Short mmCIF file of N, CA, C and O in Angstrom, two decimals:
data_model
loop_
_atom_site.label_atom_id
_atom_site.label_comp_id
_atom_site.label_asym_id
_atom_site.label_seq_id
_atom_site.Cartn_x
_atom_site.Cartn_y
_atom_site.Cartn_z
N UNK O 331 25.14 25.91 -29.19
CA UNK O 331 23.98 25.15 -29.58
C UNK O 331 23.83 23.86 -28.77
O UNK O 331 22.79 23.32 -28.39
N UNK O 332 25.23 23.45 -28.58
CA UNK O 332 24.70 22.15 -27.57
C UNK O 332 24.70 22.12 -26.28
O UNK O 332 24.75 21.23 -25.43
N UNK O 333 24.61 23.53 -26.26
CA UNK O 333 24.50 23.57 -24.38
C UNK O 333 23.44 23.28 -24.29
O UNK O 333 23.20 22.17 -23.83
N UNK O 334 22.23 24.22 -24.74
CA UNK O 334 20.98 24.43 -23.91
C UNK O 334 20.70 22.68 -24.22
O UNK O 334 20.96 22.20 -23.11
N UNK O 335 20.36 21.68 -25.01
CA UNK O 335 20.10 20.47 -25.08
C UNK O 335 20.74 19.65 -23.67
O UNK O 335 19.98 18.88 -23.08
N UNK O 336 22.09 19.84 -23.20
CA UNK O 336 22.92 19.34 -22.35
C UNK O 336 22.41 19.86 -21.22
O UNK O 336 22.27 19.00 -20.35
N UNK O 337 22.01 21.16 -20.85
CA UNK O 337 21.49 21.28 -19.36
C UNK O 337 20.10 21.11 -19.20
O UNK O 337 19.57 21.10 -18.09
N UNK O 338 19.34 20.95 -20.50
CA UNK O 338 18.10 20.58 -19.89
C UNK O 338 18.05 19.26 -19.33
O UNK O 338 17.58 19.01 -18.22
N UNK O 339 18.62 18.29 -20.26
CA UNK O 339 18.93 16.68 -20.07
C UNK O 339 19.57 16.67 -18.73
O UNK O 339 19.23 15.72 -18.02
N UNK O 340 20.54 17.62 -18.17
CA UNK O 340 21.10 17.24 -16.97
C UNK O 340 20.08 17.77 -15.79
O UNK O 340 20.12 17.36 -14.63
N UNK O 341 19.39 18.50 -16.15
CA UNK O 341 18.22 18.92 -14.87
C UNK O 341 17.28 18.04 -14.72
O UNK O 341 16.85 17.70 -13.62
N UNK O 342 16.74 17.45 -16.16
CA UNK O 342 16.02 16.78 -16.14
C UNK O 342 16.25 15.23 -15.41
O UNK O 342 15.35 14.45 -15.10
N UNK O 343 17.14 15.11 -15.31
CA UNK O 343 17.73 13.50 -14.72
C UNK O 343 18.04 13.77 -13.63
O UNK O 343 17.85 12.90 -12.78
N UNK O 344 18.71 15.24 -13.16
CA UNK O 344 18.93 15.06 -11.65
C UNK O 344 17.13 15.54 -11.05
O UNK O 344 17.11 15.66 -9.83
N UNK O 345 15.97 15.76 -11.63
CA UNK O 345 14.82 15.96 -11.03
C UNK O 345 14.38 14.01 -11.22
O UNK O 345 13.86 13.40 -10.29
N UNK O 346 14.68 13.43 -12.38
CA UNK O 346 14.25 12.21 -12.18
C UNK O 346 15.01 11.11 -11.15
O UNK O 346 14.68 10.00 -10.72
N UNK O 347 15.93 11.80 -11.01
CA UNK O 347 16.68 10.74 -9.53
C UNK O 347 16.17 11.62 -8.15
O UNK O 347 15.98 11.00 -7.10
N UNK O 348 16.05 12.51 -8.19
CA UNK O 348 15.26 13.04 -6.81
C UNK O 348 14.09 12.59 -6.47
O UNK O 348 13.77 12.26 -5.33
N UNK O 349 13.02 12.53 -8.00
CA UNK O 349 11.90 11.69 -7.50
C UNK O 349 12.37 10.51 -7.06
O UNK O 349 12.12 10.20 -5.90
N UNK O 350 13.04 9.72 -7.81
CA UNK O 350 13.09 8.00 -7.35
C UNK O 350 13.77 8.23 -6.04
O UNK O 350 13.41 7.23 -5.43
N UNK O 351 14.62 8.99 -5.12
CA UNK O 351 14.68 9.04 -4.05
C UNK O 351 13.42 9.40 -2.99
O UNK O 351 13.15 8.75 -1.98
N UNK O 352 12.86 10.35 -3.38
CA UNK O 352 11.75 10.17 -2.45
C UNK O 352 10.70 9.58 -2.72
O UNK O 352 9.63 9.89 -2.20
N UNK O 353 10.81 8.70 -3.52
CA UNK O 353 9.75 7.37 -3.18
C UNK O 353 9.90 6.05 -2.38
O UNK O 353 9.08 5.20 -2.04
N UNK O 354 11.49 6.22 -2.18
CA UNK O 354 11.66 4.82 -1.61
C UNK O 354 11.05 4.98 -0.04
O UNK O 354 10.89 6.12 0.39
N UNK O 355 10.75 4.00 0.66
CA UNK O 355 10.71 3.76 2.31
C UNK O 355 11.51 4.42 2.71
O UNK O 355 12.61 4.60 2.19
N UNK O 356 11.01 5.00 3.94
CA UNK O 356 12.37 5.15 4.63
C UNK O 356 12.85 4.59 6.43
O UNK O 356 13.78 4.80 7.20
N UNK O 357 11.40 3.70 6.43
CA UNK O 357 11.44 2.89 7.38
C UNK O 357 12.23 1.88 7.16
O UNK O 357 12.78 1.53 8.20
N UNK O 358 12.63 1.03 5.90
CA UNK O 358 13.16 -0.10 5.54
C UNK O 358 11.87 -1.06 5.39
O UNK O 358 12.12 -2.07 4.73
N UNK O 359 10.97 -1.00 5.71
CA UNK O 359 9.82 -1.46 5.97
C UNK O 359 9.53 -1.63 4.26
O UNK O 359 9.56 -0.66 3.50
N UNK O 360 9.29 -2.85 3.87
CA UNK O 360 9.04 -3.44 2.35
C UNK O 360 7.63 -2.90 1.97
O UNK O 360 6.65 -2.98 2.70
N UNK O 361 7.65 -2.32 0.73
CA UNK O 361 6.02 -1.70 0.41
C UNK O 361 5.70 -2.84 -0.92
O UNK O 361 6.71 -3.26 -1.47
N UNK O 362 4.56 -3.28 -1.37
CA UNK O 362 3.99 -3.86 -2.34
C UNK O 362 2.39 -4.03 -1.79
O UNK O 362 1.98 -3.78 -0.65
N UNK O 363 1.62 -4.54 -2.97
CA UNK O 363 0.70 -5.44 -2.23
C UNK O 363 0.96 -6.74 -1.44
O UNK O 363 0.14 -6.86 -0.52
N UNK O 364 1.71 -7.59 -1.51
CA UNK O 364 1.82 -8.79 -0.77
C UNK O 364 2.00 -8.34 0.85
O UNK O 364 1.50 -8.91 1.82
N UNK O 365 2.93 -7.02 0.84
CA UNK O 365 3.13 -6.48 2.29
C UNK O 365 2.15 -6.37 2.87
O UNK O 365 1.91 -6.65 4.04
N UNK O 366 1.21 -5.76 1.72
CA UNK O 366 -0.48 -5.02 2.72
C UNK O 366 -1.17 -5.88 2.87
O UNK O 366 -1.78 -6.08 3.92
N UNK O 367 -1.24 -6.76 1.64
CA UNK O 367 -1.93 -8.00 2.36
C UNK O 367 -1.56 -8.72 3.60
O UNK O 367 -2.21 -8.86 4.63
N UNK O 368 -0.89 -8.96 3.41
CA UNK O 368 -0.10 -9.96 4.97
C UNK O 368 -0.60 -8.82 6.46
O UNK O 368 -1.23 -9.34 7.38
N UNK O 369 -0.29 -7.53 6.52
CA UNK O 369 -0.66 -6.78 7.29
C UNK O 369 -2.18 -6.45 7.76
O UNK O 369 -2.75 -5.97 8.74
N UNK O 370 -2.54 -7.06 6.35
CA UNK O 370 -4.15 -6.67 6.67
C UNK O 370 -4.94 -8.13 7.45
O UNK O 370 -5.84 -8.23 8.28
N UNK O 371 -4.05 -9.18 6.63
CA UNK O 371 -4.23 -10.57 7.19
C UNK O 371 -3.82 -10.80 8.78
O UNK O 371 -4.39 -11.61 9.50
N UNK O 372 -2.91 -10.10 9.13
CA UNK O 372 -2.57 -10.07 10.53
C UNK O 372 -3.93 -9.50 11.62
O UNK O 372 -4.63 -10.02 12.49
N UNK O 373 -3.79 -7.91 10.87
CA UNK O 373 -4.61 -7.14 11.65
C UNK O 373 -6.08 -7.96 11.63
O UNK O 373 -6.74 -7.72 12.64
N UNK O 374 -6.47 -8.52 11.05
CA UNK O 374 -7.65 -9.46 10.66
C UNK O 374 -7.70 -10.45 11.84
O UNK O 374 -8.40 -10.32 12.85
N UNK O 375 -6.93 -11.37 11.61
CA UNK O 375 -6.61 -11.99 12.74
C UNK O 375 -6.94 -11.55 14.11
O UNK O 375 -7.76 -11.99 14.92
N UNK O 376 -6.18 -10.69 14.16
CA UNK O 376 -6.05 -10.28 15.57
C UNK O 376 -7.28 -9.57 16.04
O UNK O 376 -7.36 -9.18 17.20
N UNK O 377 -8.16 -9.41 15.22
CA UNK O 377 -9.64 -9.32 15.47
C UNK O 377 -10.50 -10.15 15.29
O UNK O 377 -11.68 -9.90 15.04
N UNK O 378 -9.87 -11.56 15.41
CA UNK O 378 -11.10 -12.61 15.38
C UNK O 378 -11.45 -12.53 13.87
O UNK O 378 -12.67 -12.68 13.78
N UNK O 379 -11.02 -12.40 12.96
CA UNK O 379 -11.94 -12.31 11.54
C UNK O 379 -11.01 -13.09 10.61
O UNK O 379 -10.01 -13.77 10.88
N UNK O 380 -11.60 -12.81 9.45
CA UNK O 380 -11.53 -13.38 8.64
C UNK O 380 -11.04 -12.86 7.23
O UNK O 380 -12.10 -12.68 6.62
N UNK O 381 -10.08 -12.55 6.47
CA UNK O 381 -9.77 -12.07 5.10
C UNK O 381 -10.80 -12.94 4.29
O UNK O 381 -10.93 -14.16 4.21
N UNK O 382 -11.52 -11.86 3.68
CA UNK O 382 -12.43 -12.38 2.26
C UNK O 382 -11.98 -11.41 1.32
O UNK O 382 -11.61 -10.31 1.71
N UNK O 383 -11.99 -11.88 -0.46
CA UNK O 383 -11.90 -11.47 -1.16
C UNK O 383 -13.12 -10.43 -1.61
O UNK O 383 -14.21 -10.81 -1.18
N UNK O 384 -13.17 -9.40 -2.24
CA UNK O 384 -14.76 -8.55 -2.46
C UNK O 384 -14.33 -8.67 -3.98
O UNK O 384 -13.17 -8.97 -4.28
N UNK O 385 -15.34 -8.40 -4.95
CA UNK O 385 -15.66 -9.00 -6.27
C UNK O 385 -14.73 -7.81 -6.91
O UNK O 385 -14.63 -7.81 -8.14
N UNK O 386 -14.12 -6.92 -6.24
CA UNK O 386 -13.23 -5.90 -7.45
C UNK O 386 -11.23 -6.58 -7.25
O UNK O 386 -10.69 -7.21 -6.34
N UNK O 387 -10.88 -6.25 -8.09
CA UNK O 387 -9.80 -6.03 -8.09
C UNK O 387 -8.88 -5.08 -8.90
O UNK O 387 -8.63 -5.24 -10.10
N UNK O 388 -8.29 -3.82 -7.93
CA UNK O 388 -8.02 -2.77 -7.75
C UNK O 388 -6.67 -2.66 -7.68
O UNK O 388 -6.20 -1.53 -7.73
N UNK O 389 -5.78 -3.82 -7.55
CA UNK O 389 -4.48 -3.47 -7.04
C UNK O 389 -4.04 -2.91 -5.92
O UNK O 389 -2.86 -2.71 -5.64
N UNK O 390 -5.38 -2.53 -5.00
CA UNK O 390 -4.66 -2.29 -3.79
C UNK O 390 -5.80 -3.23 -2.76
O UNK O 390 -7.03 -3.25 -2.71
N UNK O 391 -4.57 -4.08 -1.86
CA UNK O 391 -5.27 -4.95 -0.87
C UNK O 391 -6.13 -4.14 -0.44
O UNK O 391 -7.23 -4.25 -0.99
N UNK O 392 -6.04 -3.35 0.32
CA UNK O 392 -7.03 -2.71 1.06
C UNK O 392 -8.33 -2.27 0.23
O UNK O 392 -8.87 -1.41 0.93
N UNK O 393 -8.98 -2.43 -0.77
CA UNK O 393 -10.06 -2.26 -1.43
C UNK O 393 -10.48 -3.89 -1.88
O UNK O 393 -11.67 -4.23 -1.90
N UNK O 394 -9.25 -4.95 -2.29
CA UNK O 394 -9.78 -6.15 -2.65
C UNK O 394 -10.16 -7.15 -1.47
O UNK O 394 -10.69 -8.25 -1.55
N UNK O 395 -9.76 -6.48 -0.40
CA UNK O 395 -10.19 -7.37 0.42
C UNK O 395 -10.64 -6.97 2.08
O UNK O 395 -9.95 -6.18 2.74
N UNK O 396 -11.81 -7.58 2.61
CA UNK O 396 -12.51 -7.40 3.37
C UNK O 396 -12.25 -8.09 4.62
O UNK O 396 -12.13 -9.31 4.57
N UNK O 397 -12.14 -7.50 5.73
CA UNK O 397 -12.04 -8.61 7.18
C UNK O 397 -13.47 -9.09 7.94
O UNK O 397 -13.96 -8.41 8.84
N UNK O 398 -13.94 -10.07 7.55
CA UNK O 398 -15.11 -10.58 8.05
C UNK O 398 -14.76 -11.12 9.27
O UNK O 398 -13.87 -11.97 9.36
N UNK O 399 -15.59 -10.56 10.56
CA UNK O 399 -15.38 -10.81 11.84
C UNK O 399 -16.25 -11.83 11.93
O UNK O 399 -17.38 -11.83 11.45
N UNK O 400 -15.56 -13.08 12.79
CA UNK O 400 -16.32 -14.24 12.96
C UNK O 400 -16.10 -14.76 14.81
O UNK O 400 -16.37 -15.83 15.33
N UNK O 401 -15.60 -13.64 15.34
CA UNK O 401 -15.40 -13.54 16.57
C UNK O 401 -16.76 -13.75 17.35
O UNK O 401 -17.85 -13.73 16.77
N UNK O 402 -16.66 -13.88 18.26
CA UNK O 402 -17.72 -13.39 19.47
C UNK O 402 -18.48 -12.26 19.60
O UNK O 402 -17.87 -11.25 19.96
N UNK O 403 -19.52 -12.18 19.42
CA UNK O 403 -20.25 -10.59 19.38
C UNK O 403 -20.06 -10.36 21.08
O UNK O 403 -20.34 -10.93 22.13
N UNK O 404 -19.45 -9.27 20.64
CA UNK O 404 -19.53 -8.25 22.29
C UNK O 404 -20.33 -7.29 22.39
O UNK O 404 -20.19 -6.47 23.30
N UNK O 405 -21.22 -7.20 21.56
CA UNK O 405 -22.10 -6.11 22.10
C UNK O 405 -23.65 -6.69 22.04
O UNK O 405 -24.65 -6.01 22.26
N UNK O 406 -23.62 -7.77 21.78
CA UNK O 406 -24.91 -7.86 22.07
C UNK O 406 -24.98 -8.35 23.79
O UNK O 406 -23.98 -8.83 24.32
N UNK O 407 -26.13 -8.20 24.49
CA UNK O 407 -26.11 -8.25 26.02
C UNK O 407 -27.56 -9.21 25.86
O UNK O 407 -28.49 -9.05 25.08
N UNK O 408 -27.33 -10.45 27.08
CA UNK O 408 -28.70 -11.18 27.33
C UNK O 408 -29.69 -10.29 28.20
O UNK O 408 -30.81 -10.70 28.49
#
């Protein structure tokens, strides 16, 4: 009688430590929002723009926030 209780519990925990293994990075590379933000703030940058906030918040940088380019227009021609 106390097997079947004992091997479900033990399958069940070695499937819940397999998930938590393949969720971690495996770049070493830190995941959160603060990461994506900063990344998105970079990539922003480096296009002349600007991080603005947009009126949702979603929990994920990349939907709360917008890169407004304040660079030099290159495509317009005199």
């Amino acid at each position: 009688m106390i097997k079947r209780p004992f091997v479900t519990l033990t399958i069940a925990g070695l499937a819940f430590a397999a998930t938590g293994c393949a969720m971690t990075p495996r770049d070493g590379a830190p995941r959160g929002y603060a990461a994506d933000l900063e990344r998105l703030r970079a990539d922003c940058t480096a296009r002349e723009g600007i991080l603005v906030p947009t009126s949702s918040s979603t929990g994920r940088a990349e939907t709360d926030y917008v890169c407004e380019l304040r660079g030099p227009a290159t495509r317009l021609r005199d």
